[in-house]
Amino acid sequence: HSNFSGFEMVFKSHLRSLSNCGEYDEVDDLLEKYETTVPVRDARYINYCDMRCYSQWARGDFSAAVEWGRVGHELKASSDIDTKYSVEHSLALAERDAGHPESALLLFLGGRPLAEVVDPEELDERRGAIHYGNVGRCLHFIGQIDAALTCYQKSALLLEINPTYEDMFNQGFVRYWIGELLAARQELTLARVFLRAACLKWKHVSPPRASVAESLLERVTQQQTRAPQIDDGSVESICLDWIMGRSSDS
């Protein structure tokens, strides 16, 4: 592996794509092979822990993800290893979804005052969509719904600026989260629009998550006595109207 420039970056990116697509057997096989190249708990072992953490998070095993994340975090904190590898972000994702959004929120804020991040008039493009989206998700779990929705809108807006392949994956997330939140507020038609948009975004880049979104969409649709039909061609334009702050008549 050491003979190939950029091997670690390419390997991790490949592994994440496989995890997102639900190819867990192949992920486990590759991680077992990677582990054989890490005979001691050095910097690359922290990278290994991060990949294990993300993989378990992607498949919804949050307790296992937290365990792997903490192993990597404690190794880095207790040693003098000087490394670019870090497990903090993956660990924060796992902690948040394992039911500890308060501790994850501190990491996602990155030292920023919460009041600044949730200010509807504030938008720092340098922070990126992931920053706002993950802060919003923590707030959603804590119960600060209006603040969460503000962060989701900021995240969704930034994801529309020069989107990449990876951004399509995250566009699915923010649409799903918005749809989930709107459903809880009984704004059912607009919730269905966002959930269908999430399905379409995830269809090719993360089929397992598309299935989750489809299941929630079916449950929301069943709550409406007369659920209006929404064609796929209109879904994304309605979402973009909401994201851009234009009025959306659900």
mmCIF file of C-alpha atoms in Angstrom:
data_model
loop_
_atom_site.group_PDB
_atom_site.id
_atom_site.type_symbol
_atom_site.label_atom_id
_atom_site.label_comp_id
_atom_site.label_asym_id
_atom_site.label_seq_id
_atom_site.Cartn_x
_atom_site.Cartn_y
_atom_site.Cartn_z
ATOM 1 C CA HIS A 1 0.000 0.000 0.000
ATOM 2 C CA SER A 2 2.818 2.410 0.777
ATOM 3 C CA ASN A 3 3.997 2.290 -2.834
ATOM 4 C CA PHE A 4 0.829 3.955 -4.101
ATOM 5 C CA SER A 5 0.426 7.702 -3.760
ATOM 6 C CA GLY A 6 -3.002 8.621 -2.452
ATOM 7 C CA PHE A 7 -3.870 5.029 -1.558
ATOM 8 C CA GLU A 8 -5.406 5.881 1.824
ATOM 9 C CA MET A 9 -7.658 8.605 0.398
ATOM 10 C CA VAL A 10 -8.838 6.466 -2.512
ATOM 11 C CA PHE A 11 -9.411 3.435 -0.283
ATOM 12 C CA LYS A 12 -11.443 5.401 2.255
ATOM 13 C CA SER A 13 -13.531 7.088 -0.451
ATOM 14 C CA HIS A 14 -14.212 3.722 -2.081
ATOM 15 C CA LEU A 15 -15.178 2.214 1.255
ATOM 16 C CA ARG A 16 -17.588 5.031 2.026
ATOM 17 C CA SER A 17 -19.253 4.707 -1.360
ATOM 18 C CA LEU A 18 -19.692 0.966 -0.819
ATOM 19 C CA SER A 19 -21.096 1.578 2.681
ATOM 20 C CA ASN A 20 -23.552 4.150 1.362
ATOM 21 C CA CYS A 21 -24.678 1.714 -1.324
ATOM 22 C CA GLY A 22 -25.235 -1.052 1.236
ATOM 23 C CA GLU A 23 -22.451 -3.340 -0.013
ATOM 24 C CA TYR A 24 -21.569 -4.347 3.538
ATOM 25 C CA ASP A 25 -20.041 -7.765 2.791
ATOM 26 C CA GLU A 26 -17.538 -6.179 0.430
ATOM 27 C CA VAL A 27 -16.829 -3.439 2.970
ATOM 28 C CA ASP A 28 -16.103 -5.995 5.689
ATOM 29 C CA ASP A 29 -13.855 -8.006 3.375
ATOM 30 C CA LEU A 30 -11.839 -4.925 2.432
ATOM 31 C CA LEU A 31 -11.525 -3.787 6.045
ATOM 32 C CA GLU A 32 -10.256 -7.207 7.092
ATOM 33 C CA LYS A 33 -7.582 -6.964 4.407
ATOM 34 C CA TYR A 34 -6.722 -3.418 5.428
ATOM 35 C CA GLU A 35 -6.347 -4.536 9.041
ATOM 36 C CA THR A 36 -3.590 -6.966 8.055
ATOM 37 C CA THR A 37 -1.505 -3.972 6.920
ATOM 38 C CA VAL A 38 -1.766 -2.347 10.375
ATOM 39 C CA PRO A 39 0.304 -4.622 12.670
ATOM 40 C CA VAL A 40 0.621 -1.939 15.374
ATOM 41 C CA ARG A 41 -1.730 0.753 16.640
ATOM 42 C CA ASP A 42 -0.152 3.635 14.769
ATOM 43 C CA ALA A 43 -1.621 6.531 12.781
ATOM 44 C CA ARG A 44 -3.105 4.193 10.194
ATOM 45 C CA TYR A 45 -4.933 2.322 12.946
ATOM 46 C CA ILE A 46 -6.757 5.569 13.759
ATOM 47 C CA ASN A 47 -7.757 5.704 10.101
ATOM 48 C CA TYR A 48 -8.902 2.081 10.353
ATOM 49 C CA CYS A 49 -11.060 2.942 13.386
ATOM 50 C CA ASP A 50 -12.575 5.854 11.488
ATOM 51 C CA MET A 51 -13.505 3.620 8.557
ATOM 52 C CA ARG A 52 -14.992 1.022 10.901
ATOM 53 C CA CYS A 53 -16.928 3.730 12.694
ATOM 54 C CA TYR A 54 -18.354 5.202 9.493
ATOM 55 C CA SER A 55 -19.245 1.784 8.094
ATOM 56 C CA GLN A 56 -21.187 0.805 11.213
ATOM 57 C CA TRP A 57 -22.898 4.205 11.267
ATOM 58 C CA ALA A 58 -23.913 3.843 7.612
ATOM 59 C CA ARG A 59 -25.611 0.506 8.304
ATOM 60 C CA GLY A 60 -27.409 1.880 11.370
ATOM 61 C CA ASP A 61 -25.442 0.053 14.073
ATOM 62 C CA PHE A 62 -24.785 3.188 16.096
ATOM 63 C CA SER A 63 -23.547 1.478 19.269
ATOM 64 C CA ALA A 64 -20.845 -0.384 17.326
ATOM 65 C CA ALA A 65 -19.963 2.819 15.498
ATOM 66 C CA VAL A 66 -19.536 4.648 18.805
ATOM 67 C CA GLU A 67 -17.274 1.870 20.116
ATOM 68 C CA TRP A 68 -14.955 2.043 17.105
ATOM 69 C CA GLY A 69 -14.978 5.833 17.161
ATOM 70 C CA ARG A 70 -14.018 5.957 20.810
ATOM 71 C CA VAL A 71 -11.169 3.496 20.292
ATOM 72 C CA GLY A 72 -9.690 5.752 17.612
ATOM 73 C CA HIS A 73 -10.364 8.911 19.576
ATOM 74 C CA GLU A 74 -8.765 7.576 22.766
ATOM 75 C CA LEU A 75 -5.749 6.263 20.879
ATOM 76 C CA LYS A 76 -5.118 9.657 19.332
ATOM 77 C CA ALA A 77 -5.718 11.493 22.609
ATOM 78 C CA SER A 78 -3.512 9.235 24.739
ATOM 79 C CA SER A 79 -0.560 8.936 22.379
ATOM 80 C CA ASP A 80 1.963 11.265 20.827
ATOM 81 C CA ILE A 81 1.000 10.218 17.322
ATOM 82 C CA ASP A 82 1.262 13.136 14.926
ATOM 83 C CA THR A 83 -1.258 12.323 12.240
ATOM 84 C CA LYS A 84 -3.698 13.869 9.805
ATOM 85 C CA TYR A 85 -6.125 11.041 10.525
ATOM 86 C CA SER A 86 -9.071 11.775 12.764
ATOM 87 C CA VAL A 87 -12.161 9.922 13.876
ATOM 88 C CA GLU A 88 -13.952 12.878 15.486
ATOM 89 C CA HIS A 89 -16.454 13.569 12.703
ATOM 90 C CA SER A 90 -17.543 9.954 12.291
ATOM 91 C CA LEU A 91 -17.729 9.580 16.067
ATOM 92 C CA ALA A 92 -19.925 12.676 16.318
ATOM 93 C CA LEU A 93 -22.299 11.239 13.692
ATOM 94 C CA ALA A 94 -22.507 8.004 15.682
ATOM 95 C CA GLU A 95 -22.941 9.752 19.035
ATOM 96 C CA ARG A 96 -25.686 11.954 17.632
ATOM 97 C CA ASP A 97 -27.666 9.093 16.118
ATOM 98 C CA ALA A 98 -27.068 6.858 19.131
ATOM 99 C CA GLY A 99 -29.043 9.309 21.244
ATOM 100 C CA HIS A 100 -26.420 11.786 22.431
ATOM 101 C CA PRO A 101 -27.012 14.873 20.253
ATOM 102 C CA GLU A 102 -25.867 17.319 22.938
ATOM 103 C CA SER A 103 -22.266 16.062 22.944
ATOM 104 C CA ALA A 104 -22.184 15.784 19.147
ATOM 105 C CA LEU A 105 -23.482 19.340 18.814
ATOM 106 C CA LEU A 106 -20.375 20.755 20.493
ATOM 107 C CA LEU A 107 -18.122 19.155 17.888
ATOM 108 C CA PHE A 108 -20.286 20.142 14.935
ATOM 109 C CA LEU A 109 -20.412 23.760 16.160
ATOM 110 C CA GLY A 110 -16.610 23.895 16.070
ATOM 111 C CA GLY A 111 -16.450 26.598 18.699
ATOM 112 C CA ARG A 112 -19.119 28.826 17.122
ATOM 113 C CA PRO A 113 -21.910 30.297 19.271
ATOM 114 C CA LEU A 114 -25.140 28.446 18.590
ATOM 115 C CA ALA A 115 -27.069 31.724 18.371
ATOM 116 C CA GLU A 116 -24.880 32.740 15.445
ATOM 117 C CA VAL A 117 -25.446 29.516 13.511
ATOM 118 C CA VAL A 118 -29.245 29.572 13.891
ATOM 119 C CA ASP A 119 -29.594 33.268 12.998
ATOM 120 C CA PRO A 120 -31.782 33.297 9.841
ATOM 121 C CA GLU A 121 -29.804 36.265 8.487
ATOM 122 C CA GLU A 122 -26.399 34.512 8.837
ATOM 123 C CA LEU A 123 -24.853 32.288 6.167
ATOM 124 C CA ASP A 124 -21.135 31.514 6.016
ATOM 125 C CA GLU A 125 -20.384 29.653 2.781
ATOM 126 C CA ARG A 126 -16.905 28.774 4.043
ATOM 127 C CA ARG A 127 -18.430 26.617 6.771
ATOM 128 C CA GLY A 128 -20.119 24.433 4.206
ATOM 129 C CA ALA A 129 -23.419 22.598 4.014
ATOM 130 C CA ILE A 130 -22.328 19.720 6.257
ATOM 131 C CA HIS A 131 -21.709 22.125 9.136
ATOM 132 C CA TYR A 132 -25.232 23.537 9.059
ATOM 133 C CA GLY A 133 -26.879 20.209 8.319
ATOM 134 C CA ASN A 134 -25.292 18.363 11.231
ATOM 135 C CA VAL A 135 -25.930 21.201 13.677
ATOM 136 C CA GLY A 136 -29.539 21.206 12.509
ATOM 137 C CA ARG A 137 -29.867 17.462 13.001
ATOM 138 C CA CYS A 138 -28.632 17.730 16.585
ATOM 139 C CA LEU A 139 -31.106 20.538 17.259
ATOM 140 C CA HIS A 140 -33.868 18.455 15.676
ATOM 141 C CA PHE A 141 -33.163 15.612 18.104
ATOM 142 C CA ILE A 142 -32.961 18.005 21.045
ATOM 143 C CA GLY A 143 -36.366 19.419 20.127
ATOM 144 C CA GLN A 144 -35.384 22.878 18.873
ATOM 145 C CA ILE A 145 -37.470 22.498 15.741
ATOM 146 C CA ASP A 146 -37.516 26.040 14.357
ATOM 147 C CA ALA A 147 -33.746 26.400 14.769
ATOM 148 C CA ALA A 148 -33.226 23.009 13.143
ATOM 149 C CA LEU A 149 -35.332 24.003 10.155
ATOM 150 C CA THR A 150 -33.300 27.198 9.742
ATOM 151 C CA CYS A 151 -30.076 25.178 9.677
ATOM 152 C CA TYR A 152 -31.553 22.661 7.242
ATOM 153 C CA GLN A 153 -32.510 25.435 4.842
ATOM 154 C CA LYS A 154 -28.996 26.895 4.995
ATOM 155 C CA SER A 155 -27.471 23.481 4.378
ATOM 156 C CA ALA A 156 -29.800 22.763 1.470
ATOM 157 C CA LEU A 157 -29.041 26.148 -0.054
ATOM 158 C CA LEU A 158 -25.275 25.626 0.084
ATOM 159 C CA LEU A 159 -25.635 22.154 -1.450
ATOM 160 C CA GLU A 160 -27.146 23.759 -4.547
ATOM 161 C CA ILE A 161 -23.946 25.728 -5.205
ATOM 162 C CA ASN A 162 -21.730 23.745 -7.617
ATOM 163 C CA PRO A 163 -22.973 20.331 -6.397
ATOM 164 C CA THR A 164 -20.716 17.279 -6.715
ATOM 165 C CA TYR A 165 -21.461 13.552 -6.659
ATOM 166 C CA GLU A 166 -20.995 13.521 -2.876
ATOM 167 C CA ASP A 167 -23.311 16.511 -2.565
ATOM 168 C CA MET A 168 -26.091 14.474 -4.175
ATOM 169 C CA PHE A 169 -25.811 12.052 -1.251
ATOM 170 C CA ASN A 170 -26.074 14.936 1.213
ATOM 171 C CA GLN A 171 -28.892 16.544 -0.764
ATOM 172 C CA GLY A 172 -30.791 13.347 -0.056
ATOM 173 C CA PHE A 173 -30.072 13.703 3.653
ATOM 174 C CA VAL A 174 -31.259 17.289 3.974
ATOM 175 C CA ARG A 175 -34.419 16.589 1.973
ATOM 176 C CA TYR A 176 -35.179 13.583 4.145
ATOM 177 C CA TRP A 177 -34.573 15.541 7.345
ATOM 178 C CA ILE A 178 -36.756 18.435 6.200
ATOM 179 C CA GLY A 179 -39.492 16.014 5.155
ATOM 180 C CA GLU A 180 -39.304 14.206 8.480
ATOM 181 C CA LEU A 181 -39.554 17.477 10.406
ATOM 182 C CA LEU A 182 -42.435 18.796 8.281
ATOM 183 C CA ALA A 183 -44.301 15.513 8.766
ATOM 184 C CA ALA A 184 -43.983 15.920 12.537
ATOM 185 C CA ARG A 185 -45.489 19.410 12.146
ATOM 186 C CA GLN A 186 -48.360 17.886 10.122
ATOM 187 C CA GLU A 187 -47.387 19.788 6.974
ATOM 188 C CA LEU A 188 -47.993 16.509 5.214
ATOM 189 C CA THR A 189 -48.131 17.443 1.535
ATOM 190 C CA LEU A 190 -44.893 19.418 1.610
ATOM 191 C CA ALA A 191 -43.350 16.669 3.740
ATOM 192 C CA ARG A 192 -44.245 14.156 1.037
ATOM 193 C CA VAL A 193 -42.595 16.367 -1.580
ATOM 194 C CA PHE A 194 -39.304 16.442 0.340
ATOM 195 C CA LEU A 195 -39.389 12.737 1.149
ATOM 196 C CA ARG A 196 -39.984 11.876 -2.509
ATOM 197 C CA ALA A 197 -37.132 14.202 -3.457
ATOM 198 C CA ALA A 198 -34.893 12.341 -1.003
ATOM 199 C CA CYS A 199 -35.854 9.038 -2.627
ATOM 200 C CA LEU A 200 -34.908 10.377 -6.043
ATOM 201 C CA LYS A 201 -31.566 11.768 -4.824
ATOM 202 C CA TRP A 202 -30.640 8.520 -3.058
ATOM 203 C CA LYS A 203 -31.979 6.141 -5.703
ATOM 204 C CA HIS A 204 -28.567 5.483 -7.280
ATOM 205 C CA VAL A 205 -26.082 6.675 -4.645
ATOM 206 C CA SER A 206 -27.632 5.027 -1.570
ATOM 207 C CA PRO A 207 -30.429 2.501 -2.245
ATOM 208 C CA PRO A 208 -30.751 1.513 1.461
ATOM 209 C CA ARG A 209 -31.469 5.099 2.458
ATOM 210 C CA ALA A 210 -33.850 5.495 -0.481
ATOM 211 C CA SER A 211 -35.818 2.546 0.936
ATOM 212 C CA VAL A 212 -35.973 4.203 4.361
ATOM 213 C CA ALA A 213 -37.262 7.413 2.803
ATOM 214 C CA GLU A 214 -39.814 5.455 0.765
ATOM 215 C CA SER A 215 -41.124 3.750 3.917
ATOM 216 C CA LEU A 216 -41.605 7.063 5.715
ATOM 217 C CA LEU A 217 -43.225 8.529 2.606
ATOM 218 C CA GLU A 218 -45.774 5.702 2.598
ATOM 219 C CA ARG A 219 -46.595 6.280 6.272
ATOM 220 C CA VAL A 220 -47.035 10.010 5.749
ATOM 221 C CA THR A 221 -49.237 9.436 2.688
ATOM 222 C CA GLN A 222 -51.486 7.138 4.731
ATOM 223 C CA GLN A 223 -52.116 9.990 7.177
ATOM 224 C CA GLN A 224 -53.792 12.065 4.460
ATOM 225 C CA THR A 225 -57.421 11.283 3.697
ATOM 226 C CA ARG A 226 -57.089 12.752 0.247
ATOM 227 C CA ALA A 227 -53.410 12.775 -0.579
ATOM 228 C CA PRO A 228 -52.876 14.872 -3.724
ATOM 229 C CA GLN A 229 -50.830 13.274 -6.475
ATOM 230 C CA ILE A 230 -47.384 14.799 -6.987
ATOM 231 C CA ASP A 231 -45.476 13.857 -10.111
ATOM 232 C CA ASP A 232 -41.718 13.355 -9.907
ATOM 233 C CA GLY A 233 -41.127 16.104 -12.425
ATOM 234 C CA SER A 234 -42.514 18.717 -10.031
ATOM 235 C CA VAL A 235 -40.934 17.425 -6.815
ATOM 236 C CA GLU A 236 -37.511 19.002 -7.127
ATOM 237 C CA SER A 237 -38.770 22.379 -8.328
ATOM 238 C CA ILE A 238 -41.111 22.593 -5.310
ATOM 239 C CA CYS A 239 -38.198 21.721 -3.007
ATOM 240 C CA LEU A 240 -35.998 24.350 -4.591
ATOM 241 C CA ASP A 241 -38.726 26.977 -4.181
ATOM 242 C CA TRP A 242 -38.764 26.234 -0.443
ATOM 243 C CA ILE A 243 -34.975 26.107 -0.168
ATOM 244 C CA MET A 244 -34.572 29.424 -1.968
ATOM 245 C CA GLY A 245 -37.170 31.074 0.247
ATOM 246 C CA ARG A 246 -39.802 31.346 -2.439
ATOM 247 C CA SER A 247 -43.358 30.641 -1.345
ATOM 248 C CA SER A 248 -44.525 27.031 -1.559
ATOM 249 C CA ASP A 249 -48.262 26.414 -1.529
ATOM 250 C CA SER A 250 -48.473 22.828 -0.297
#
